Coordinates of C-alpha atoms (C1' of nucleotides) in Angstrom, one line a residue:
Chain A
X1139 CA 35.8 -9.6 -5.1
X1140 CA 32.7 -10.2 -6.2
X1141 CA 33.3 -8.9 -9.5
X1142 CA 35.7 -11.5 -10.2
X1143 CA 32.7 -14.0 -8.8
X1144 CA 30.4 -12.6 -11.3
X1145 CA 32.3 -12.8 -14.5
X1146 CA 32.8 -16.2 -13.8
X1147 CA 29.2 -16.7 -15.0
X1148 CA 28.7 -17.1 -18.0
X1149 CA 31.7 -19.8 -18.3
X1150 CA 30.0 -21.4 -15.8
X1151 CA 27.5 -24.6 -16.9
X1152 CA 24.3 -23.1 -17.0
X1153 CA 21.3 -24.1 -14.8
X1154 CA 19.0 -24.0 -16.9
X1155 CA 20.2 -27.3 -18.5
X1156 CA 20.2 -29.3 -15.9
X1157 CA 17.2 -31.3 -15.3
X1158 CA 14.6 -29.1 -13.4
X1159 CA 13.8 -31.3 -10.0
X1160 CA 16.6 -32.3 -9.9
X1161 CA 18.9 -29.2 -10.0
X1162 CA 16.9 -27.7 -7.5
X1163 CA 16.9 -30.7 -5.1
X1164 CA 20.7 -31.2 -5.0
X1165 CA 21.7 -27.6 -5.0
X1166 CA 18.8 -27.0 -2.1
X1167 CA 20.6 -30.0 -0.5
X1168 CA 23.6 -28.9 -0.3
X1169 CA 23.3 -25.1 0.2
X1170 CA 20.8 -26.6 3.5
X1171 CA 24.0 -28.7 4.0
X1172 CA 26.2 -25.2 3.9
X1173 CA 23.9 -23.2 5.7
X1174 CA 24.7 -25.8 8.7
X1175 CA 28.6 -25.8 8.1
X1176 CA 28.3 -22.0 7.2
X1177 CA 26.6 -21.8 10.7
X1178 CA 28.3 -24.2 12.7
X1179 CA 31.4 -23.5 12.3
X1180 CA 31.6 -19.5 10.9
X1181 CA 28.8 -18.0 12.7
X1182 CA 30.8 -14.9 12.9
X1183 CA 31.1 -14.3 9.2
X1184 CA 27.5 -13.2 8.4
X1185 CA 28.2 -9.9 10.0
X1186 CA 31.0 -9.4 7.4
X1187 CA 28.7 -8.8 5.1
X1188 CA 28.1 -5.2 3.6
X1189 CA 26.1 -3.3 2.3
X1190 CA 28.4 -3.3 -0.9
X1191 CA 28.4 -6.6 -1.0
X1192 CA 24.7 -6.9 -0.5
X1193 CA 24.4 -5.3 -3.2
X1194 CA 26.3 -6.9 -5.1
X1195 CA 24.2 -10.0 -4.2
X1196 CA 21.0 -8.0 -4.5
X1197 CA 21.9 -7.4 -8.2
X1198 CA 20.1 -9.6 -10.0
X1199 CA 22.8 -10.0 -12.1
X1200 CA 23.9 -12.6 -9.1
X1201 CA 21.6 -14.8 -9.4
X1202 CA 22.7 -17.0 -11.8
X1203 CA 26.5 -16.8 -10.7
X1204 CA 24.4 -18.1 -7.3
X1205 CA 23.6 -21.1 -9.1
X1206 CA 27.1 -21.1 -10.4
X1207 CA 28.8 -21.0 -6.7
X1208 CA 26.3 -24.0 -6.1
X1209 CA 27.9 -26.1 -8.8
X1210 CA 31.4 -25.2 -7.8
X1211 CA 30.7 -26.0 -4.1
X1212 CA 29.0 -29.3 -5.5
X1213 CA 32.0 -30.0 -7.2
X1214 CA 34.7 -29.1 -4.3
X1215 CA 32.2 -30.8 -1.3
X1216 CA 30.2 -29.5 1.7
X1217 CA 33.3 -28.4 3.1
X1218 CA 32.4 -24.5 2.8
X1219 CA 34.0 -22.8 5.2
X1220 CA 35.8 -19.1 4.1
X1221 CA 39.4 -18.9 4.5
X1222 CA 41.3 -16.0 4.6
X1223 CA 41.7 -14.2 0.7
X1224 CA 39.1 -16.0 -0.7
X1225 CA 35.6 -14.6 -1.2
X1226 CA 33.4 -15.0 1.6
X1227 CA 30.8 -17.6 0.8
X1228 CA 29.0 -16.7 3.4
X1229 CA 28.0 -13.4 2.6
X1230 CA 26.9 -14.7 -0.6
X1231 CA 24.9 -17.5 0.6
X1232 CA 23.6 -16.7 3.6
X1233 CA 20.0 -16.3 3.2
X1234 CA 19.5 -18.6 0.7
X1235 CA 21.1 -21.1 3.2
X1236 CA 19.4 -20.4 5.6
X1237 CA 15.8 -20.1 3.2
X1238 CA 17.3 -23.4 1.6
X1239 CA 18.2 -24.5 5.1
X1240 CA 14.1 -24.0 6.2
X1241 CA 13.3 -25.0 2.4
X1242 CA 16.0 -28.6 2.7
X1243 CA 14.1 -31.5 1.4
X1244 CA 11.0 -29.9 0.5
X1245 CA 9.0 -30.2 -2.8
X1246 CA 7.1 -28.1 -4.8
X1247 CA 4.2 -28.6 -2.7
X1248 CA 5.3 -27.0 -0.1
X1249 CA 6.0 -24.5 -2.0
X1250 CA 3.4 -22.6 -0.4
X1251 CA 4.1 -23.3 2.9
X1252 CA 7.6 -22.3 2.9
X1253 CA 6.8 -19.4 1.3
X1254 CA 3.9 -18.4 4.0
X1255 CA 6.6 -18.9 6.3
X1256 CA 8.6 -16.0 5.3
X1257 CA 5.2 -13.8 4.9
X1258 CA 4.7 -14.7 8.8
X1259 CA 7.5 -13.8 10.1
X1260 CA 6.5 -10.3 9.2
X1261 CA 2.9 -10.4 8.8
X1262 CA 1.5 -12.2 11.7
X1263 CA 1.6 -10.9 14.9
X1264 CA 1.9 -13.1 17.8
X1265 CA 3.3 -16.0 17.9
X1266 CA 5.5 -14.4 15.2
X1267 CA 7.6 -13.3 18.2
X1268 CA 9.0 -16.6 19.5
X1269 CA 9.3 -17.3 15.4
X1270 CA 11.2 -14.9 14.7
X1271 CA 13.4 -15.4 17.3
X1272 CA 14.3 -18.4 16.6
X1273 CA 14.1 -18.1 12.9
X1274 CA 16.5 -15.5 13.6
X1275 CA 19.1 -17.4 14.3
X1276 CA 19.8 -17.9 11.5
X1277 CA 18.7 -15.0 9.4
X1278 CA 20.6 -11.9 10.4
X1279 CA 19.3 -9.7 8.2
X1280 CA 15.6 -9.4 6.8
X1281 CA 16.7 -8.3 4.0
X1282 CA 18.7 -11.6 3.2
X1283 CA 16.1 -13.4 4.9
X1284 CA 13.9 -14.4 2.4
X1285 CA 14.3 -12.7 -1.3
X1286 CA 16.0 -15.7 -2.6
X1287 CA 13.5 -18.3 -1.1
X1288 CA 11.5 -21.0 -3.0
X1289 CA 12.6 -20.1 -6.7
X1290 CA 11.9 -23.2 -8.9
X1291 CA 14.1 -23.5 -11.5
X1292 CA 11.8 -23.2 -14.4
X1293 CA 13.1 -24.1 -17.9
X1294 CA 10.1 -23.3 -19.7
X1295 CA 11.0 -19.4 -19.7
X1296 CA 14.1 -20.2 -21.0
X1297 CA 17.9 -20.7 -19.2
X1298 CA 18.1 -19.8 -16.0
X1299 CA 14.5 -18.7 -15.4
X1300 CA 13.2 -19.6 -11.8
X1301 CA 9.7 -19.4 -11.0
X1302 CA 8.1 -19.3 -7.2
X1303 CA 5.0 -19.6 -5.7
X1304 CA 3.3 -17.3 -2.3
X1305 CA 0.5 -17.4 -0.9
X1306 CA -0.4 -14.5 0.9
X1307 CA -1.3 -15.1 4.5
X1308 CA -2.7 -12.5 5.7
X1309 CA -5.5 -9.7 4.8
X1310 CA -8.8 -9.5 2.9
X1311 CA -6.9 -11.8 -0.1
X1312 CA -5.4 -14.1 2.1
X1313 CA -4.7 -17.2 0.4
X1314 CA -4.8 -16.2 -2.6
X1315 CA -1.5 -17.7 -4.5
X1316 CA 0.9 -15.3 -6.5
X1317 CA 3.4 -16.3 -8.3
X1318 CA 7.1 -14.8 -9.3
X1319 CA 10.0 -15.3 -11.8
X1320 CA 13.3 -14.7 -11.6
X1321 CA 15.4 -14.4 -15.1
X1322 CA 18.6 -15.0 -15.4
X1323 CA 19.2 -11.4 -15.5
X1324 CA 18.1 -11.2 -12.2
X1325 CA 14.4 -9.6 -13.8
X1326 CA 11.8 -9.9 -11.1
X1327 CA 8.5 -10.3 -12.6
X1328 CA 5.7 -10.1 -10.6
X1329 CA 3.1 -9.9 -13.3
X1330 CA 2.4 -11.4 -16.6
X1331 CA 2.9 -8.0 -18.3
X1332 CA 5.8 -7.6 -16.4
X1333 CA 7.3 -11.5 -17.8
X1334 CA 6.3 -10.9 -21.3
X1335 CA 8.4 -7.5 -21.4
X1336 CA 11.2 -9.5 -19.9
X1337 CA 11.1 -12.1 -22.8
X1338 CA 9.8 -9.6 -25.9
X1339 CA 11.9 -11.1 -28.8
X1340 CA 12.7 -13.7 -26.9
X1341 CA 9.5 -16.1 -25.9
X1342 CA 6.1 -15.8 -27.2
X1343 CA 4.0 -15.9 -24.1
X1344 CA 0.7 -15.6 -25.9
X1345 CA 0.0 -19.0 -25.0
X1346 CA 1.9 -18.8 -21.3
X1347 CA -0.2 -19.5 -18.4
X1348 CA 1.6 -16.9 -15.8
X1349 CA -0.1 -18.8 -13.0
X1350 CA 0.6 -21.9 -14.0
X1351 CA 3.9 -21.3 -15.5
X1352 CA 2.9 -23.9 -18.3
X1353 CA 2.0 -22.9 -22.0
X1354 CA -1.2 -23.4 -23.3
X1355 CA -1.9 -26.1 -26.3
X1356 CA -3.4 -24.2 -28.4
X1357 CA -5.9 -22.8 -26.0
X1358 CA -6.3 -19.2 -26.0
X1359 CA -5.3 -16.9 -23.4
X1360 CA -8.1 -16.0 -21.4
X1361 CA -8.7 -12.4 -22.0
X1362 CA -9.6 -9.8 -19.2
X1363 CA -11.5 -6.9 -19.0
X1364 CA -11.7 -4.3 -16.3
X1365 CA -14.3 -3.3 -15.1
X1366 CA -14.8 0.3 -14.5
X1367 CA -17.6 0.3 -12.4
X1368 CA -16.0 -1.1 -9.6
X1369 CA -14.0 1.7 -8.8
X1370 CA -16.9 3.3 -7.1
X1371 CA -18.3 0.6 -4.7
X1372 CA -14.4 -0.4 -3.5
X1373 CA -13.8 3.6 -2.8
X1374 CA -17.0 3.8 -0.9
X1375 CA -16.9 -0.1 1.3
X1376 CA -13.3 0.4 1.5
X1377 CA -13.1 3.6 2.7
X1378 CA -15.7 5.7 4.7
X1379 CA -18.8 5.7 2.6
X1380 CA -19.4 2.0 2.9
X1381 CA -22.5 2.1 3.5
X1382 CA -23.2 3.6 0.1
X1383 CA -24.7 0.9 -2.0
X1384 CA -22.5 -1.2 -3.9
X1385 CA -22.8 -1.0 -8.1
X1386 CA -21.4 -3.6 -10.1
X1387 CA -18.1 -4.0 -8.5
X1388 CA -19.6 -5.7 -5.6
X1389 CA -18.6 -9.0 -7.8
X1390 CA -15.2 -8.0 -6.5
X1391 CA -13.4 -10.9 -4.1
X1392 CA -14.4 -9.4 -1.2
X1393 CA -18.5 -9.3 -1.9
X1394 CA -17.7 -12.9 -2.7
X1395 CA -17.0 -13.9 0.7
X1396 CA -19.6 -11.8 1.8
X1397 CA -22.8 -13.3 0.7
X1398 CA -23.9 -16.1 -2.0
X1399 CA -23.5 -14.3 -5.2
X1400 CA -26.3 -16.1 -7.2
X1401 CA -28.7 -14.6 -4.3
X1402 CA -27.4 -10.5 -5.1
X1403 CA -30.2 -9.2 -7.6
X1404 CA -29.4 -6.6 -9.6
X1405 CA -31.6 -3.3 -10.1
X1406 CA -33.1 -1.9 -7.1
X1407 CA -35.0 0.8 -7.5
X1408 CA -32.8 3.8 -6.7
X1409 CA -35.9 4.9 -4.4
X1410 CA -35.8 2.4 -2.4
X1411 CA -32.4 1.6 -1.5
X1412 CA -31.2 5.0 -1.2
X1413 CA -33.5 7.4 0.6
X1414 CA -34.5 4.5 3.1
X1415 CA -31.0 3.8 3.7
X1416 CA -30.5 7.7 4.0
X1417 CA -33.6 7.9 6.5
X1418 CA -31.7 5.1 8.7
X1419 CA -28.9 6.3 8.6
X1420 CA -29.5 9.6 10.5
X1421 CA -28.5 12.7 10.5
X1422 CA -25.1 12.1 11.9
X1423 CA -23.8 9.4 9.0
X1424 CA -22.9 11.0 5.7
X1425 CA -25.5 11.6 3.7
X1426 CA -25.1 9.7 0.3
X1427 CA -24.5 12.1 -2.9
X1428 CA -27.5 12.7 -4.7
X1429 CA -25.4 11.0 -7.8
X1430 CA -25.3 7.9 -6.5
X1431 CA -28.7 7.9 -5.2
X1432 CA -29.9 8.5 -8.9
X1433 CA -27.3 7.1 -11.4
X1434 CA -25.9 3.6 -9.4
X1435 CA -26.8 0.4 -10.4
X1436 CA -28.2 -1.0 -6.5
X1437 CA -27.4 -3.9 -5.5
X1438 CA -30.2 -5.8 -3.3
X1439 CA -28.4 -7.6 -0.7
X1440 CA -29.7 -10.3 0.5
X1441 CA -30.1 -10.3 4.3
X1442 CA -28.4 -13.4 5.7
X1443 CA -31.9 -15.2 6.1
X1444 CA -32.6 -17.6 3.5
X1445 CA -36.0 -16.1 3.2
X1446 CA -36.8 -16.1 -0.3
X1447 CA -39.8 -13.4 0.2
X1448 CA -38.8 -10.1 0.9
X1449 CA -41.0 -8.8 3.8
X1450 CA -41.7 -5.4 4.0
X1451 CA -40.2 -3.3 6.6
X1452 CA -41.2 -0.2 6.9
X1453 CA -38.3 2.4 7.0
X1454 CA -38.2 5.5 9.4
X1455 CA -39.5 7.8 7.0
X1456 CA -42.4 5.7 6.0
X1457 CA -41.3 4.3 2.9
X1458 CA -41.8 1.1 2.5
X1459 CA -39.2 -1.3 2.5
X1460 CA -38.9 -5.2 1.7
X1461 CA -36.4 -7.2 3.8
X1462 CA -34.2 -7.7 0.4
X1463 CA -32.4 -4.4 1.1
X1464 CA -32.3 -5.4 5.1
X1465 CA -29.6 -6.7 6.6
X1466 CA -28.6 -7.8 10.3
X1467 CA -25.7 -6.4 12.1
X1468 CA -23.4 -9.5 12.6
X1469 CA -21.9 -7.7 16.0
X1470 CA -25.7 -6.1 18.0
X1471 CA -28.0 -8.0 16.1
X1472 CA -29.9 -5.4 15.0
X1473 CA -32.0 -5.2 11.4
X1474 CA -30.9 -1.8 8.8
X1475 CA -31.6 -0.8 5.9
X1476 CA -28.9 -0.3 3.5
X1477 CA -25.3 -1.9 2.3
X1478 CA -23.3 -1.3 5.5
X1479 CA -20.2 -3.4 5.7
X1480 CA -17.9 -4.7 8.4
X1481 CA -14.5 -3.1 7.6
X1482 CA -13.1 -6.4 5.8
X1483 CA -16.6 -5.9 3.9
X1484 CA -17.6 -9.6 4.7
X1485 CA -20.1 -9.3 7.5
X1486 CA -23.2 -7.0 7.7
X1487 CA -22.6 -3.9 10.2
X1488 CA -25.5 -1.6 11.1
X1489 CA -23.9 2.0 10.9
X1490 CA -23.7 2.2 14.6
X1491 CA -21.5 -0.4 15.4
X1492 CA -19.7 0.3 12.2
X1493 CA -19.1 3.7 13.6
X1494 CA -18.0 2.1 17.1
X1495 CA -15.7 -0.2 14.7
X1496 CA -14.1 2.6 13.2
X1497 CA -13.2 4.7 16.4
X1498 CA -11.6 1.4 18.0
X1499 CA -10.3 -0.3 15.4
X1500 CA -9.0 3.2 13.1
X1501 CA -8.0 5.4 16.2
X1502 CA -6.4 7.7 13.7
X1503 CA -10.1 8.0 12.1
X1504 CA -11.8 10.7 13.6
X1505 CA -15.1 12.0 12.9
X1506 CA -15.8 15.5 12.6
X1507 CA -18.7 17.6 11.7
X1508 CA -17.5 20.2 9.7
X1509 CA -18.4 24.0 10.1
X1510 CA -16.9 26.5 8.7
X1511 CA -14.6 28.8 9.9
X1512 CA -15.8 31.8 8.4
X1513 CA -12.0 33.7 8.3
X1514 CA -10.4 31.7 5.1
X1515 CA -10.6 32.2 1.1
X1516 CA -13.0 29.8 1.3
X1517 CA -15.5 31.3 3.1
X1518 CA -15.0 34.7 2.2
X1519 CA -15.6 34.3 -1.2
X1520 CA -19.3 35.3 -1.7
X1521 CA -19.6 34.0 -5.8
X1522 CA -20.2 31.1 -7.3
X1523 CA -17.3 30.3 -9.9
X1524 CA -19.7 28.7 -12.3
X1525 CA -16.7 26.7 -12.8
X1526 CA -16.6 24.2 -10.8
X1527 CA -18.0 20.6 -10.7
X1528 CA -20.4 22.2 -8.2
X1529 CA -21.5 24.7 -9.5
X1530 CA -21.8 22.5 -12.7
X1531 CA -23.8 20.3 -11.3
X1532 CA -26.0 22.6 -9.8
X1533 CA -26.6 24.6 -13.1
X1534 CA -27.1 20.8 -14.6
X1535 CA -29.3 19.8 -12.1
X1536 CA -30.5 22.2 -10.2
X1537 CA -33.0 20.1 -8.2
X1538 CA -30.9 17.9 -6.9
X1539 CA -29.2 18.9 -3.4
X1540 CA -26.9 21.7 -3.5
X1541 CA -23.4 21.7 -3.3
X1542 CA -21.2 25.1 -2.7
X1543 CA -19.3 26.2 -4.8
X1544 CA -15.7 24.7 -4.7
X1545 CA -14.3 27.9 -4.6
X1546 CA -16.5 29.1 -1.4
X1547 CA -16.0 26.1 0.3
X1548 CA -14.5 26.4 4.1
X1549 CA -11.1 25.0 3.7
X1550 CA -10.0 25.0 6.9
X1551 CA -13.7 24.8 9.0
X1552 CA -14.1 23.9 13.0
X1553 CA -14.7 20.6 13.8
X1554 CA -17.3 19.9 16.1
X1555 CA -16.2 17.6 19.6
X1556 CA -13.4 17.6 21.3
X1557 CA -9.7 18.4 20.2
X1558 CA -11.5 19.8 17.2
X1559 CA -9.7 23.0 16.9
X1560 CA -7.3 23.5 14.0
X1561 CA -8.4 20.0 12.2
X1562 CA -8.7 21.2 8.5
X1563 CA -10.0 18.9 5.6
X1564 CA -7.1 18.6 2.8
X1565 CA -8.5 21.0 -0.7
X1566 CA -9.6 18.6 -3.5
X1567 CA -8.1 18.6 -6.5
X1568 CA -9.6 20.2 -8.4
X1569 CA -9.9 23.0 -5.9
X1570 CA -6.2 23.4 -6.6
X1571 CA -5.4 26.6 -8.6
X1572 CA -4.5 26.4 -11.9
X1573 CA -1.3 27.6 -11.9
X1574 CA 1.3 26.6 -9.8
X1575 CA 2.2 30.3 -9.4
X1576 CA -1.2 31.0 -7.3
X1577 CA 1.0 31.3 -4.4
X1578 CA -1.4 33.1 -1.8
X1579 CA -3.5 30.3 -2.3
X1580 CA -1.2 27.3 -1.9
X1581 CA 0.2 29.7 1.0
X1582 CA -3.1 29.4 2.8
X1583 CA -4.0 25.5 1.3
X1584 CA -0.4 25.3 2.6
X1585 CA -0.7 26.9 5.9
X1586 CA -3.9 24.8 6.8
X1587 CA -2.3 21.7 5.7
X1588 CA 0.8 22.6 7.9
X1589 CA -1.5 22.7 10.9
X1590 CA -3.9 19.9 9.9
X1591 CA -0.9 17.9 9.6
X1592 CA 0.7 19.2 12.5
X1593 CA 2.8 15.7 13.1
X1594 CA 6.2 14.7 13.4
X1595 CA 5.0 10.8 14.0
X1596 CA 3.0 9.3 11.9
X1597 CA 1.0 7.3 14.8
X1598 CA 0.0 10.9 15.7
X1599 CA -1.2 11.5 12.6
X1600 CA -4.9 11.4 11.8
X1601 CA -7.2 10.9 9.1
X1602 CA -9.9 12.6 9.9
X1603 CA -13.5 12.1 8.1
X1604 CA -15.5 14.8 8.4
X1605 CA -19.1 13.9 8.6
X1606 CA -20.9 17.2 7.4
X1607 CA -23.9 18.6 9.0
X1608 CA -25.3 20.3 6.1
X1609 CA -25.5 18.6 2.9
X1610 CA -24.7 21.5 0.9
X1611 CA -20.8 21.6 2.5
X1612 CA -20.1 18.1 1.2
X1613 CA -18.9 17.6 -1.7
X1614 CA -18.2 14.1 -3.8
X1615 CA -14.1 15.6 -3.7
X1616 CA -14.4 15.2 -0.2
X1617 CA -15.2 11.9 0.0
X1618 CA -12.6 10.8 -2.9
X1619 CA -9.5 12.3 -1.2
X1620 CA -10.6 10.6 2.5
X1621 CA -10.7 7.8 0.3
X1622 CA -7.7 7.7 -0.8
X1623 CA -4.5 7.4 0.9
X1624 CA -3.6 10.4 1.4
X1625 CA -1.3 10.5 3.9
X1626 CA 1.8 11.0 1.8
X1627 CA 0.1 13.1 -1.1
X1628 CA -2.1 16.4 -0.7
X1629 CA -2.7 15.9 -3.8
X1630 CA -2.1 20.0 -4.5
X1631 CA 1.0 20.6 -5.0
X1632 CA 3.0 20.4 -8.1
X1633 CA 4.7 17.3 -7.2
X1634 CA 1.8 15.7 -6.4
X1635 CA 0.2 16.9 -9.6
X1636 CA 2.8 15.3 -11.8
X1637 CA 2.0 12.0 -13.2
X1638 CA 5.1 11.8 -14.7
X1639 CA 8.4 9.7 -13.1
X1640 CA 11.3 11.7 -14.2
X1641 CA 12.6 8.3 -14.8
X1642 CA 16.2 9.2 -12.9
X1643 CA 15.4 8.8 -9.5
X1644 CA 16.4 5.9 -7.7
X1645 CA 12.9 5.3 -6.7
X1646 CA 12.4 5.5 -10.6
X1647 CA 16.0 3.0 -11.2
X1648 CA 14.1 0.9 -8.6
X1649 CA 10.9 0.7 -11.1
X1650 CA 10.3 -2.5 -12.9
X1651 CA 9.3 -0.6 -15.8
X1652 CA 12.7 1.2 -15.7
X1653 CA 14.0 -2.0 -15.6
X1654 CA 14.4 -2.0 -11.7
X1655 CA 14.1 -4.7 -9.4
X1656 CA 11.5 -3.0 -7.4
X1657 CA 12.8 -3.1 -4.0
X1658 CA 12.1 0.4 -3.2
X1659 CA 8.5 0.8 -4.5
X1660 CA 8.5 4.7 -4.0
X1661 CA 7.3 6.8 -5.9
X1662 CA 9.4 9.3 -8.2
X1663 CA 11.0 11.4 -5.7
X1664 CA 9.9 14.3 -8.1
X1665 CA 6.8 13.0 -7.7
X1666 CA 6.5 13.2 -3.8
X1667 CA 4.3 15.8 -2.3
X1668 CA 6.6 18.5 -1.4
X1669 CA 4.1 19.2 1.9
X1670 CA 3.0 15.6 2.9
X1671 CA 6.1 13.2 1.5
X1672 CA 8.8 11.6 3.9
X1673 CA 10.9 14.0 4.1
X1674 CA 13.3 11.4 3.0
X1675 CA 11.6 10.7 0.3
X1676 CA 12.0 14.1 -0.9
X1677 CA 14.8 15.0 -4.0
X1678 CA 16.7 17.0 -2.3
X1679 CA 17.3 17.1 1.5
X1680 CA 17.7 13.1 1.4
X1681 CA 20.4 12.4 4.2
X1682 CA 19.6 15.9 5.7
X1683 CA 17.4 17.1 9.1
X1684 CA 14.8 19.1 9.0
X1685 CA 15.9 22.0 8.3
X1686 CA 17.9 23.4 4.7
X1687 CA 21.0 24.9 4.9
X1688 CA 19.5 28.4 5.4
X1689 CA 17.9 27.5 8.8
X1690 CA 14.4 27.0 7.2
X1691 CA 12.1 24.0 7.2
X1692 CA 13.1 21.7 5.0
X1693 CA 9.2 20.0 3.5
X1694 CA 7.8 16.6 3.9
X1695 CA 7.2 14.8 7.0
X1696 CA 10.6 14.0 9.2
X1697 CA 10.0 9.9 9.5
X1698 CA 8.1 8.6 11.7
X1699 CA 8.8 6.3 14.3
X1700 CA 7.1 3.5 14.5
X1701 CA 7.5 2.1 17.7
X1702 CA 5.5 -1.4 17.8
X1703 CA 8.8 -3.3 18.4
X1704 CA 10.9 -0.5 19.4
X1705 CA 9.0 1.7 21.3
X1706 CA 10.7 4.7 22.2
X1707 CA 10.3 7.5 24.8
X1708 CA 8.0 9.4 22.8
X1709 CA 5.4 7.0 22.5
X1710 CA 6.3 4.9 26.0
X1711 CA 5.0 8.7 27.5
X1712 CA 2.6 8.9 25.2
X1713 CA 0.7 5.8 26.2
X1714 CA 1.5 6.0 29.6
X1715 CA 0.0 9.6 29.5
X1716 CA -3.0 8.8 27.5
X1717 CA -3.5 5.0 28.1
X1718 CA -5.9 3.8 25.5
X1719 CA -7.6 6.8 24.9
X1720 CA -8.1 6.8 21.2
X1721 CA -9.5 10.4 21.8
X1722 CA -9.1 13.6 19.6
X1723 CA -6.7 15.4 22.7
X1724 CA -4.3 13.8 21.4
X1725 CA -4.3 16.8 19.3
X1726 CA -3.0 18.6 22.0
X1727 CA -0.3 16.8 22.2
X1728 CA 0.8 16.5 19.0
X1729 CA 4.3 17.6 18.2
X1730 CA 4.9 20.6 16.1
X1731 CA 7.7 20.0 14.4
X1732 CA 6.7 20.6 11.1
X1733 CA 4.2 22.8 11.6
X1734 CA 5.7 26.3 12.2
X1735 CA 5.8 28.3 9.1
X1736 CA 5.2 27.3 5.5
X1737 CA 8.8 26.7 4.6
X1738 CA 8.1 29.2 1.5
X1739 CA 12.5 29.4 0.8
X1740 CA 12.4 26.0 0.9
X1741 CA 8.8 25.4 -1.0
X1742 CA 9.4 27.8 -3.6
X1743 CA 13.2 26.3 -4.6
X1744 CA 11.4 23.1 -4.3
X1745 CA 9.1 23.9 -6.3
X1746 CA 11.5 25.3 -8.6
X1747 CA 13.1 22.0 -8.4
X1748 CA 10.2 20.0 -9.9
X1749 CA 8.9 23.0 -12.3
X1750 CA 12.6 22.9 -13.7
X1751 CA 12.6 19.1 -13.9
Chain B
dG1214 C1' 17.8 7.4 13.6
dC1215 C1' 18.5 6.1 8.7
dC1216 C1' 17.6 3.7 4.9
dA1217 C1' 16.9 -0.8 2.4
dA1218 C1' 13.4 -3.6 1.9
dC1219 C1' 9.2 -5.2 1.0
dG1220 C1' 3.5 -6.8 3.0
dT1221 C1' 0.1 -5.0 2.0
dT1222 C1' -3.4 -2.3 -0.2
dG1223 C1' -6.2 0.6 -2.8
dG1224 C1' -6.8 2.2 -7.6
dC1225 C1' -7.8 1.3 -12.5
Chain C
dG791 C1' -5.3 -9.4 -12.2
dC792 C1' -1.7 -6.0 -12.7
dC793 C1' 0.1 -1.6 -10.8
dA794 C1' 1.9 1.9 -8.1
dA795 C1' 3.0 2.9 -4.0
dC796 C1' 2.0 3.2 1.4
dG797 C1' 3.6 2.2 5.7
dT798 C1' 5.8 -0.6 8.9
dT799 C1' 9.9 -3.1 9.9
dG800 C1' 14.8 -5.2 10.9
dG801 C1' 19.4 -4.1 10.8
dC802 C1' 22.9 -1.5 11.1

DNA sequence: GCCAACGTTGGC
DNA sequence: GCCAACGTTGGC
């Protein structure tokens, strides 16, 4: 039936030919009334939606049909009741109906709030519950609830094109407007680049303004440049080392809300900021990297006061500081030197409050001291490799802080503090053996990974932030991987190291670059970390349990149990047992379901699979 | 419990 | 700003 309907689309009037506003308005209103009728007359129709039908609906190619369908319905009148033997129109339209129901009568100016509504249903906690309950009366499934909501015909790009604006309702970029386009063949476009690729050969978009959806008249499209220097700052500030002075990247959106940009002078001398900051931080905080001290362009962030003249402030180590690199903690009010900001990087936050807030707000992030275990390969290695970055750095800059050779670095340090046993760092990328066949090393690392990641539940899966006691135990790599979202990748296995998508797995096929609709948004299956990726994301155990046919535990993490809305017994038990205690003790009651052995057999076969690919 | 979907975020 | 993909959710 769907196919039949689909086949009709080419013969049908092309929506794009209609006057845009009129078309949108008509179809919207019509659908609205349809929604009412449908919901009133045949409420039980919705559950008849089958995955197949949904797929068909999801199929990009069905979008034009939707419009066609609307027009047909318009011709037929408002009675949309479904009769036996006819295509269940409900399955086709329910969400659009719902969406449009909500959308009914709205004009373009209201697109934003409309889009916001759909987002709010997901991202605003608290009141959203009520909202959802009401909303769900008409929206049976999220996946059908709003993907097609808010689209406006956009004939400027050609017949059948639609455009949608979405305003972000949460996150650091709240208020930002995103623009999407939907092609007549269902191409969902999220960026100008995608749009260009889709319309390549059909339309010259050199003068097209993606945001406004209009073409310039003889005005060159503004060119963009990337600011690579941003990286360091962002990584630091967004993760553990937010106290590190900001580089050129300070002109990010975040920094704009932070402090008046015009007041942000650059080029503070390295000494001034870095060393005083260091001393101010005290030994319990992660020390800045020497490279950062010496090479980064630092920004003096002005204090909240409007004082224009820097006031000398003695720092702990006796250096004379000026007020212009002194901040006042937005939480406790104390002044401090450096550039610590709160989690959102909007307000100054002293190191103490910063650490405290991290403990409160990021219970999964634990600060531990790093103590070599004395037993692992790294600890037993007494010879500097001379090849790693740390060795090279030491050779190049012997005067600067020395770092231990990466090959000598403990890969399974003991952590100070409660519940520290068994926690290990992940090994930096550069510590990975050059060949994937270095099984002994791999196994050791893998075992350590399994120990460190011994959780079957994402909620129990903590990110360990190691606080070095000794300078020579830290490396840039430690920072690097902490900064990244590493919960799903070890960064070491073949899959992690693979940078090329296979282009054939379902996740690849879903990618816009492979012509997909970007619904799954997952990394290529063959690039999913064999150790830490969710098991269901891995290539060959889709749909399987924890163990393979040989009884070996399969690689990858089991699916986590998110229990925000549906509390599992496990979660309840944990919650009741530990209360709101975010202490490290929860290490002890972590399920061991995926520790066991490194699953060498499965691992090996997995590696073979990846390699073969 | 599994899965598809997608909001969100980090890196570039 | 764009893109990749992570983390979480709702629906089944």
